[in-house]
CSV table of C-alpha atoms in Angstrom, one decimal:
chain,number,residue,atom,x,y,z
I,1,UNK,CA,146.9,132.7,97.6
I,2,UNK,CA,143.2,133.4,97.0
I,3,UNK,CA,143.2,131.8,93.6
I,4,UNK,CA,144.2,128.4,95.0
I,5,UNK,CA,142.0,128.7,98.1
I,6,UNK,CA,138.7,129.5,96.4
I,7,UNK,CA,136.7,126.7,94.9
I,8,UNK,CA,134.0,127.4,92.3
I,9,UNK,CA,131.4,125.3,90.5
I,10,UNK,CA,131.0,126.1,86.8
I,11,UNK,CA,128.1,124.7,84.7
I,12,UNK,CA,127.4,125.6,81.0
I,13,UNK,CA,123.8,124.6,80.4
I,14,UNK,CA,123.7,123.3,76.9
I,15,UNK,CA,126.1,126.1,75.9
I,16,UNK,CA,123.3,128.6,76.5
I,17,UNK,CA,123.5,129.8,80.1
I,18,UNK,CA,126.4,129.9,82.5
I,19,UNK,CA,126.1,129.3,86.2
I,20,UNK,CA,129.1,129.9,88.6
I,21,UNK,CA,128.7,129.4,92.3
I,22,UNK,CA,131.1,129.7,95.4
I,23,UNK,CA,130.8,129.1,99.1
I,24,UNK,CA,130.2,132.6,100.2
I,25,UNK,CA,129.9,132.1,104.0
I,26,UNK,CA,133.0,129.9,104.3
I,27,UNK,CA,135.2,131.9,101.8
I,28,UNK,CA,134.1,135.5,102.6
I,29,UNK,CA,132.5,135.5,106.1
I,30,UNK,CA,130.8,138.8,106.8
I,31,UNK,CA,131.4,140.2,103.3
I,32,UNK,CA,129.0,140.4,100.4
I,33,UNK,CA,131.3,140.2,97.3
I,34,UNK,CA,130.5,141.2,93.8
I,35,UNK,CA,131.0,139.3,90.5
I,36,UNK,CA,131.9,140.3,87.0
I,37,UNK,CA,132.7,138.4,83.8
I,38,UNK,CA,133.7,138.8,80.1
I,39,UNK,CA,133.9,136.8,76.9
I,40,UNK,CA,136.1,139.4,75.3
I,41,UNK,CA,139.5,138.2,74.4
I,42,UNK,CA,141.0,141.5,73.4
I,43,UNK,CA,143.6,143.4,75.4
I,44,UNK,CA,141.1,146.0,76.6
I,45,UNK,CA,138.4,143.7,78.0
I,46,UNK,CA,134.9,144.9,78.8
I,47,UNK,CA,133.8,143.5,82.1
I,48,UNK,CA,130.1,143.0,82.7
I,49,UNK,CA,128.5,142.9,86.2
I,50,UNK,CA,126.5,139.9,87.2
I,51,UNK,CA,122.9,140.3,85.9
I,52,UNK,CA,121.4,137.7,88.3
I,53,UNK,CA,122.9,136.8,91.7
I,54,UNK,CA,122.2,133.5,93.5
I,55,UNK,CA,121.8,134.1,97.3
I,56,UNK,CA,122.7,132.1,100.4
I,57,UNK,CA,121.1,133.8,103.5
I,58,UNK,CA,121.3,137.2,101.8
I,59,UNK,CA,124.9,136.7,100.7
I,60,UNK,CA,125.9,136.6,97.0
I,61,UNK,CA,126.9,132.9,96.4
I,62,UNK,CA,126.7,132.7,92.6
I,63,UNK,CA,125.9,134.3,89.3
I,64,UNK,CA,123.7,133.2,86.3
I,65,UNK,CA,124.4,134.8,82.9
I,66,UNK,CA,124.2,134.1,79.2
I,67,UNK,CA,126.9,132.1,77.4
I,68,UNK,CA,128.4,134.4,74.7
I,69,UNK,CA,131.6,132.6,73.6
I,70,UNK,CA,134.0,129.7,74.1
I,71,UNK,CA,136.4,131.6,76.4
I,72,UNK,CA,135.3,133.1,79.7
I,73,UNK,CA,137.1,135.2,82.3
I,74,UNK,CA,135.6,135.8,85.7
I,75,UNK,CA,136.4,138.1,88.7
I,76,UNK,CA,135.2,138.2,92.3
I,77,UNK,CA,135.8,141.5,94.1
I,78,UNK,CA,135.1,143.1,97.4
I,79,UNK,CA,131.7,144.7,97.9
I,80,UNK,CA,132.9,148.2,96.7
I,81,UNK,CA,134.9,146.7,93.9
I,82,UNK,CA,138.2,148.1,95.0
I,83,UNK,CA,139.9,144.8,95.7
I,84,UNK,CA,140.0,141.6,93.5
I,85,UNK,CA,139.6,138.5,95.6
I,86,UNK,CA,139.5,135.8,92.9
I,87,UNK,CA,139.9,135.6,89.1
I,88,UNK,CA,140.0,132.8,86.5
I,89,UNK,CA,140.1,132.1,82.8
I,90,UNK,CA,138.4,129.0,81.3
I,91,UNK,CA,137.0,127.3,78.2
I,92,UNK,CA,133.2,127.4,78.6
I,93,UNK,CA,132.9,124.5,76.2
I,94,UNK,CA,134.5,122.1,78.7
I,95,UNK,CA,131.7,122.6,81.3
I,96,UNK,CA,128.7,121.9,79.1
I,97,UNK,CA,125.8,120.1,80.7
I,98,UNK,CA,123.5,118.8,77.9
I,99,UNK,CA,119.8,119.2,77.8
I,100,UNK,CA,117.4,116.3,78.0
I,101,UNK,CA,117.0,114.1,74.9
I,102,UNK,CA,114.1,115.3,72.8
I,103,UNK,CA,111.4,113.2,71.0
I,104,UNK,CA,112.4,109.8,72.5
I,105,UNK,CA,111.0,106.8,70.6
I,106,UNK,CA,110.9,103.1,71.4
I,107,UNK,CA,111.0,100.4,68.7
I,108,UNK,CA,110.2,96.8,69.7
I,109,UNK,CA,111.2,93.8,67.7
I,110,UNK,CA,110.4,90.6,69.6
I,111,UNK,CA,112.9,90.7,72.6
I,112,UNK,CA,114.9,93.7,71.2
I,113,UNK,CA,114.3,97.3,72.1
I,114,UNK,CA,115.8,100.2,70.2
I,115,UNK,CA,115.6,103.7,71.7
I,116,UNK,CA,116.4,106.9,69.7
I,117,UNK,CA,116.0,110.6,70.0
I,118,UNK,CA,116.6,113.8,68.0
I,119,UNK,CA,120.2,114.8,67.3
I,120,UNK,CA,121.3,118.1,69.0
I,121,UNK,CA,122.4,120.9,66.9
I,122,UNK,CA,126.0,121.1,68.3
I,123,UNK,CA,128.7,118.7,69.4
I,124,UNK,CA,127.0,115.5,68.5
I,125,UNK,CA,130.3,113.6,68.6
I,126,UNK,CA,130.8,114.6,72.2
I,127,UNK,CA,127.4,113.1,73.3
I,128,UNK,CA,126.4,109.6,74.3
I,129,UNK,CA,122.9,108.3,74.8
I,130,UNK,CA,122.4,106.3,78.0
I,131,UNK,CA,119.5,103.9,78.4
I,132,UNK,CA,118.5,102.4,81.8
I,133,UNK,CA,115.8,99.9,82.4
I,134,UNK,CA,114.5,97.5,85.0
I,135,UNK,CA,111.6,95.1,85.5
I,136,UNK,CA,109.5,94.6,88.5
I,137,UNK,CA,111.8,91.8,89.6
I,138,UNK,CA,115.0,93.9,89.4
I,139,UNK,CA,116.2,96.0,92.4
I,140,UNK,CA,118.7,98.0,90.4
I,141,UNK,CA,118.7,99.7,87.0
I,142,UNK,CA,120.4,98.0,84.1
I,143,UNK,CA,122.4,100.4,81.9
I,144,UNK,CA,123.4,100.5,78.2
I,145,UNK,CA,125.3,103.4,76.5
I,146,UNK,CA,125.7,104.0,72.8
I,147,UNK,CA,126.6,106.8,70.4
I,148,UNK,CA,124.1,109.6,70.0
I,149,UNK,CA,121.4,109.2,69.2
I,150,UNK,CA,120.3,105.5,69.2
I,151,UNK,CA,120.8,102.6,71.6
I,152,UNK,CA,119.5,99.0,71.5
I,153,UNK,CA,119.3,96.1,73.9
I,154,UNK,CA,118.2,92.5,73.6
I,155,UNK,CA,116.8,89.9,76.0
I,156,UNK,CA,113.5,91.5,77.1
I,157,UNK,CA,110.8,89.2,78.3
I,158,UNK,CA,107.4,90.0,76.7
I,159,UNK,CA,105.7,88.7,79.9
I,160,UNK,CA,107.4,91.4,82.1
I,161,UNK,CA,106.7,95.1,82.5
I,162,UNK,CA,109.8,97.3,82.2
I,163,UNK,CA,110.6,100.8,83.3
I,164,UNK,CA,112.8,102.9,80.8
I,165,UNK,CA,114.6,106.2,81.1
I,166,UNK,CA,117.2,107.9,78.9
I,167,UNK,CA,119.7,110.8,79.1
I,168,UNK,CA,122.6,112.4,77.2
I,169,UNK,CA,126.2,112.3,78.5
I,170,UNK,CA,129.3,114.4,77.6
I,171,UNK,CA,132.5,112.5,77.0
I,172,UNK,CA,135.3,113.0,79.5
I,173,UNK,CA,138.1,114.1,79.2
I,174,UNK,CA,137.9,114.6,75.4
I,175,UNK,CA,135.0,117.1,75.5
I,176,UNK,CA,134.5,118.0,79.1
I,177,UNK,CA,136.7,118.4,82.2
I,178,UNK,CA,133.7,117.6,84.4
I,179,UNK,CA,131.5,114.5,84.0
I,180,UNK,CA,128.2,116.3,83.2
I,181,UNK,CA,125.0,114.4,82.1
I,182,UNK,CA,121.6,115.7,81.2
I,183,UNK,CA,118.6,115.2,83.5
I,184,UNK,CA,116.7,112.0,82.9
I,185,UNK,CA,113.9,112.0,80.4
I,186,UNK,CA,110.5,111.2,81.9
I,187,UNK,CA,110.2,107.5,82.9
I,188,UNK,CA,108.0,105.3,80.7
I,189,UNK,CA,106.6,101.8,81.2
I,190,UNK,CA,106.4,99.1,78.5
I,191,UNK,CA,105.2,95.5,78.3
I,192,UNK,CA,105.7,93.5,75.1
I,193,UNK,CA,105.7,96.7,73.0
I,194,UNK,CA,102.7,98.3,74.7
I,195,UNK,CA,103.0,101.6,76.6
I,196,UNK,CA,101.5,101.4,80.1
I,197,UNK,CA,100.7,104.1,82.7
I,198,UNK,CA,102.7,102.2,85.3
I,199,UNK,CA,103.9,98.7,86.1
I,200,UNK,CA,101.5,98.5,89.0
I,201,UNK,CA,98.8,97.5,86.5
I,202,UNK,CA,100.8,94.4,85.8
I,203,UNK,CA,101.5,93.7,89.5
I,204,UNK,CA,97.9,94.2,90.8
I,205,UNK,CA,96.4,91.0,89.2
I,206,UNK,CA,99.2,88.9,90.5
I,207,UNK,CA,98.8,90.4,94.0
I,208,UNK,CA,95.0,89.7,94.0
I,209,UNK,CA,95.6,86.1,92.9
I,210,UNK,CA,98.0,85.6,95.7
I,211,UNK,CA,95.6,87.1,98.2
I,212,UNK,CA,92.7,84.8,97.0
I,213,UNK,CA,94.9,81.7,97.1
I,214,UNK,CA,96.1,82.6,100.6
I,215,UNK,CA,92.5,83.0,101.8
I,216,UNK,CA,91.4,79.7,100.3
I,217,UNK,CA,94.3,77.9,101.9
I,218,UNK,CA,93.5,79.5,105.3
I,219,UNK,CA,89.8,78.4,105.0
I,220,UNK,CA,90.8,74.8,104.1
I,221,UNK,CA,93.2,74.7,107.0
I,222,UNK,CA,90.6,76.0,109.4
I,223,UNK,CA,88.1,73.4,108.2
I,224,UNK,CA,90.6,70.6,108.6
I,225,UNK,CA,91.4,71.7,112.2
I,226,UNK,CA,87.7,71.9,113.0
I,227,UNK,CA,87.1,68.3,111.7
I,228,UNK,CA,90.0,67.0,113.8
I,229,UNK,CA,88.7,68.7,116.9
I,230,UNK,CA,85.2,67.4,116.2
I,231,UNK,CA,86.4,63.8,116.0
I,232,UNK,CA,88.4,64.1,119.1
I,233,UNK,CA,85.4,65.6,121.0
I,234,UNK,CA,83.1,62.8,119.9
I,235,UNK,CA,85.6,60.2,121.1
I,236,UNK,CA,86.0,62.0,124.5
I,237,UNK,CA,82.2,62.3,124.8
I,238,UNK,CA,81.7,58.6,124.2
I,239,UNK,CA,84.4,57.7,126.8
I,240,UNK,CA,83.1,60.1,129.5
I,241,UNK,CA,79.4,59.8,128.8
I,242,UNK,CA,78.6,56.5,127.0
I,243,UNK,CA,75.3,56.5,125.1
I,244,UNK,CA,72.3,54.8,126.8
I,245,UNK,CA,70.4,52.4,124.5
I,246,UNK,CA,66.8,53.3,123.8
I,247,UNK,CA,64.5,50.3,124.8
I,248,UNK,CA,61.6,51.8,122.8
I,249,UNK,CA,62.2,49.5,119.8
I,250,UNK,CA,63.5,46.5,121.7
I,251,UNK,CA,60.3,44.4,121.2
I,252,UNK,CA,59.3,45.6,117.7
I,253,UNK,CA,60.5,42.4,116.0
I,254,UNK,CA,58.5,40.2,118.4
I,255,UNK,CA,55.3,41.2,116.6
I,256,UNK,CA,56.6,42.2,113.2
I,257,UNK,CA,58.8,39.0,112.7
I,258,UNK,CA,57.4,36.4,115.0
I,259,UNK,CA,53.7,37.3,115.2
I,260,UNK,CA,53.8,37.5,119.0
I,261,UNK,CA,55.4,34.0,119.5
I,262,UNK,CA,57.5,34.8,122.6
I,263,UNK,CA,59.3,31.4,122.8
I,264,UNK,CA,60.5,31.7,119.2
I,265,UNK,CA,61.5,35.3,119.7
I,266,UNK,CA,63.6,34.4,122.8
I,267,UNK,CA,65.3,31.6,120.9
I,268,UNK,CA,66.3,33.8,118.0
I,269,UNK,CA,67.1,37.1,119.7
I,270,UNK,CA,70.5,37.3,121.1
I,271,UNK,CA,70.1,40.5,123.1
I,272,UNK,CA,67.0,39.1,124.8
I,273,UNK,CA,69.1,36.2,126.1
I,274,UNK,CA,71.8,38.5,127.2
I,275,UNK,CA,69.2,40.7,128.9
I,276,UNK,CA,67.7,37.7,130.7
I,277,UNK,CA,71.1,36.5,131.9
I,278,UNK,CA,71.9,40.0,133.2
I,279,UNK,CA,68.6,40.4,135.1
I,280,UNK,CA,68.1,36.8,136.3
I,281,UNK,CA,69.3,36.0,139.8
I,282,UNK,CA,69.2,32.3,140.8
I,283,UNK,CA,67.3,31.9,144.1
I,284,UNK,CA,69.0,30.3,146.9
I,285,UNK,CA,68.2,26.6,146.9
I,286,UNK,CA,68.9,23.7,149.3
I,287,UNK,CA,69.2,20.2,147.9
I,288,UNK,CA,68.8,17.3,150.2
I,289,UNK,CA,68.6,13.6,149.7
I,290,UNK,CA,65.6,12.2,151.6
I,291,UNK,CA,63.9,8.8,152.0
I,292,UNK,CA,60.3,8.0,151.0
I,293,UNK,CA,59.4,8.0,154.7
I,294,UNK,CA,60.5,11.5,155.1
I,295,UNK,CA,58.4,12.5,152.1
I,296,UNK,CA,55.3,11.0,153.7
I,297,UNK,CA,55.9,12.8,156.9
I,298,UNK,CA,56.3,16.1,155.1
I,299,UNK,CA,53.1,15.6,153.2
I,300,UNK,CA,51.2,15.0,156.4
I,301,UNK,CA,52.5,18.2,157.9
I,302,UNK,CA,51.2,20.4,155.0
I,303,UNK,CA,48.3,22.7,155.8
I,304,UNK,CA,45.0,22.8,154.1
I,305,UNK,CA,46.1,25.4,151.6
I,306,UNK,CA,49.2,23.6,150.6
I,307,UNK,CA,49.3,21.1,147.7
I,308,UNK,CA,51.9,18.7,146.2
I,309,UNK,CA,52.7,18.5,142.5
I,310,UNK,CA,54.7,15.7,141.0
I,311,UNK,CA,57.1,16.2,138.1
I,312,UNK,CA,58.0,13.0,136.2
I,313,UNK,CA,61.6,12.4,135.5
I,314,UNK,CA,62.7,15.3,137.7
I,315,UNK,CA,65.8,13.7,139.0
I,316,UNK,CA,67.5,11.1,137.0
I,317,UNK,CA,70.7,10.0,138.7
I,318,UNK,CA,72.2,6.9,140.2
I,319,UNK,CA,71.2,7.8,143.8
I,320,UNK,CA,68.6,5.3,145.1
I,321,UNK,CA,66.9,8.2,146.9
I,322,UNK,CA,64.9,10.9,145.1
I,323,UNK,CA,66.4,14.4,144.9
I,324,UNK,CA,64.3,16.9,146.8
I,325,UNK,CA,64.9,20.5,146.1
I,326,UNK,CA,63.7,23.1,148.5
I,327,UNK,CA,63.7,26.7,147.2
I,328,UNK,CA,62.7,29.8,149.0
I,329,UNK,CA,60.7,32.0,146.6
I,330,UNK,CA,58.7,35.2,147.3
I,331,UNK,CA,55.5,33.8,145.9
I,332,UNK,CA,51.8,33.7,147.0
I,333,UNK,CA,49.8,30.6,148.0
I,334,UNK,CA,49.2,29.2,144.6
I,335,UNK,CA,49.3,25.7,143.2
I,336,UNK,CA,51.0,25.0,139.8
I,337,UNK,CA,52.0,22.0,137.8
I,338,UNK,CA,54.6,21.8,135.1
I,339,UNK,CA,55.8,18.8,133.0
I,340,UNK,CA,54.8,16.2,135.7
I,341,UNK,CA,56.7,17.8,138.6
I,342,UNK,CA,54.9,18.1,141.9
I,343,UNK,CA,55.1,21.6,143.5
I,344,UNK,CA,54.1,22.3,147.1
I,345,UNK,CA,53.6,26.1,147.5
I,346,UNK,CA,52.9,28.2,150.6
I,347,UNK,CA,52.8,31.9,151.1
I,348,UNK,CA,56.6,32.4,151.0
I,349,UNK,CA,58.0,29.2,149.7
I,350,UNK,CA,57.5,26.2,147.5
I,351,UNK,CA,58.9,22.7,147.4
I,352,UNK,CA,59.6,20.9,144.1
I,353,UNK,CA,59.7,17.1,144.3
């Protein structure tokens, strides 16, 4: 029952070295087994002890030895060699793992890439050359397989940077019972037929351009927001704190345009009229209709400092009596005449007749 229970891993490295491993701790707990092998096909086989053991926590878990022929027999025994625990016969050629491809070359023709390598010395018909590639925009590798030892692919964009890697594979089940492939050859980077150190050189300028554009957009957006806030602040300031006009230059045009002619300046200056209307307050006046006898009596009552001034055409109406206007004005005792009107003025009032 040991032969069916024990599982081993067998690898023939390029038909040069054999490696056979087993799960020592699970299969043989607490026992350090021994290993022996032979490529001899005669009746009286000569068994050879393992030259190099592979260890798992100080337990023998595998053996590494040179490949000497196509037919191999192995035996696992107890530590003292008295009891055989496992034995097996196999074809070493069915467990070959090829070496990496050598002297890999790339040939570019417009959008077509052809990859080739040196042919191995043995079993070329059992080998396939696998090419994998991807651009900076691809998340997964694209694969192409062809006979050893050349493979070509079309559709490459000369504006993109591509990563390439190649390896050799053994055909299953015609040549191998296990699907073994070589390790990947060193990854290379190409752009339009030019070998690069990495595709980061192609990505960097684009990243810098994107960063500069983003910064410019951010600055423009901030300037736009600042201008909007500034306009709104000016409107708010005008509504809350209206500007006060500066009267310093209000009378400049009186002398520059009208040569000091006050009457002409008032007639032609709108804001002066508005200013006069706002500041002028009409004094309280009492209008009475009196007879000539009343006028004579009033004139007799005036004091020595009071005088009467007559204004011609002061009241033109249909009333037979003259219009007498009495206005209270805060003026001093002065006498004035204007356009034929008679003015009687006292300390705190004057009478226009």
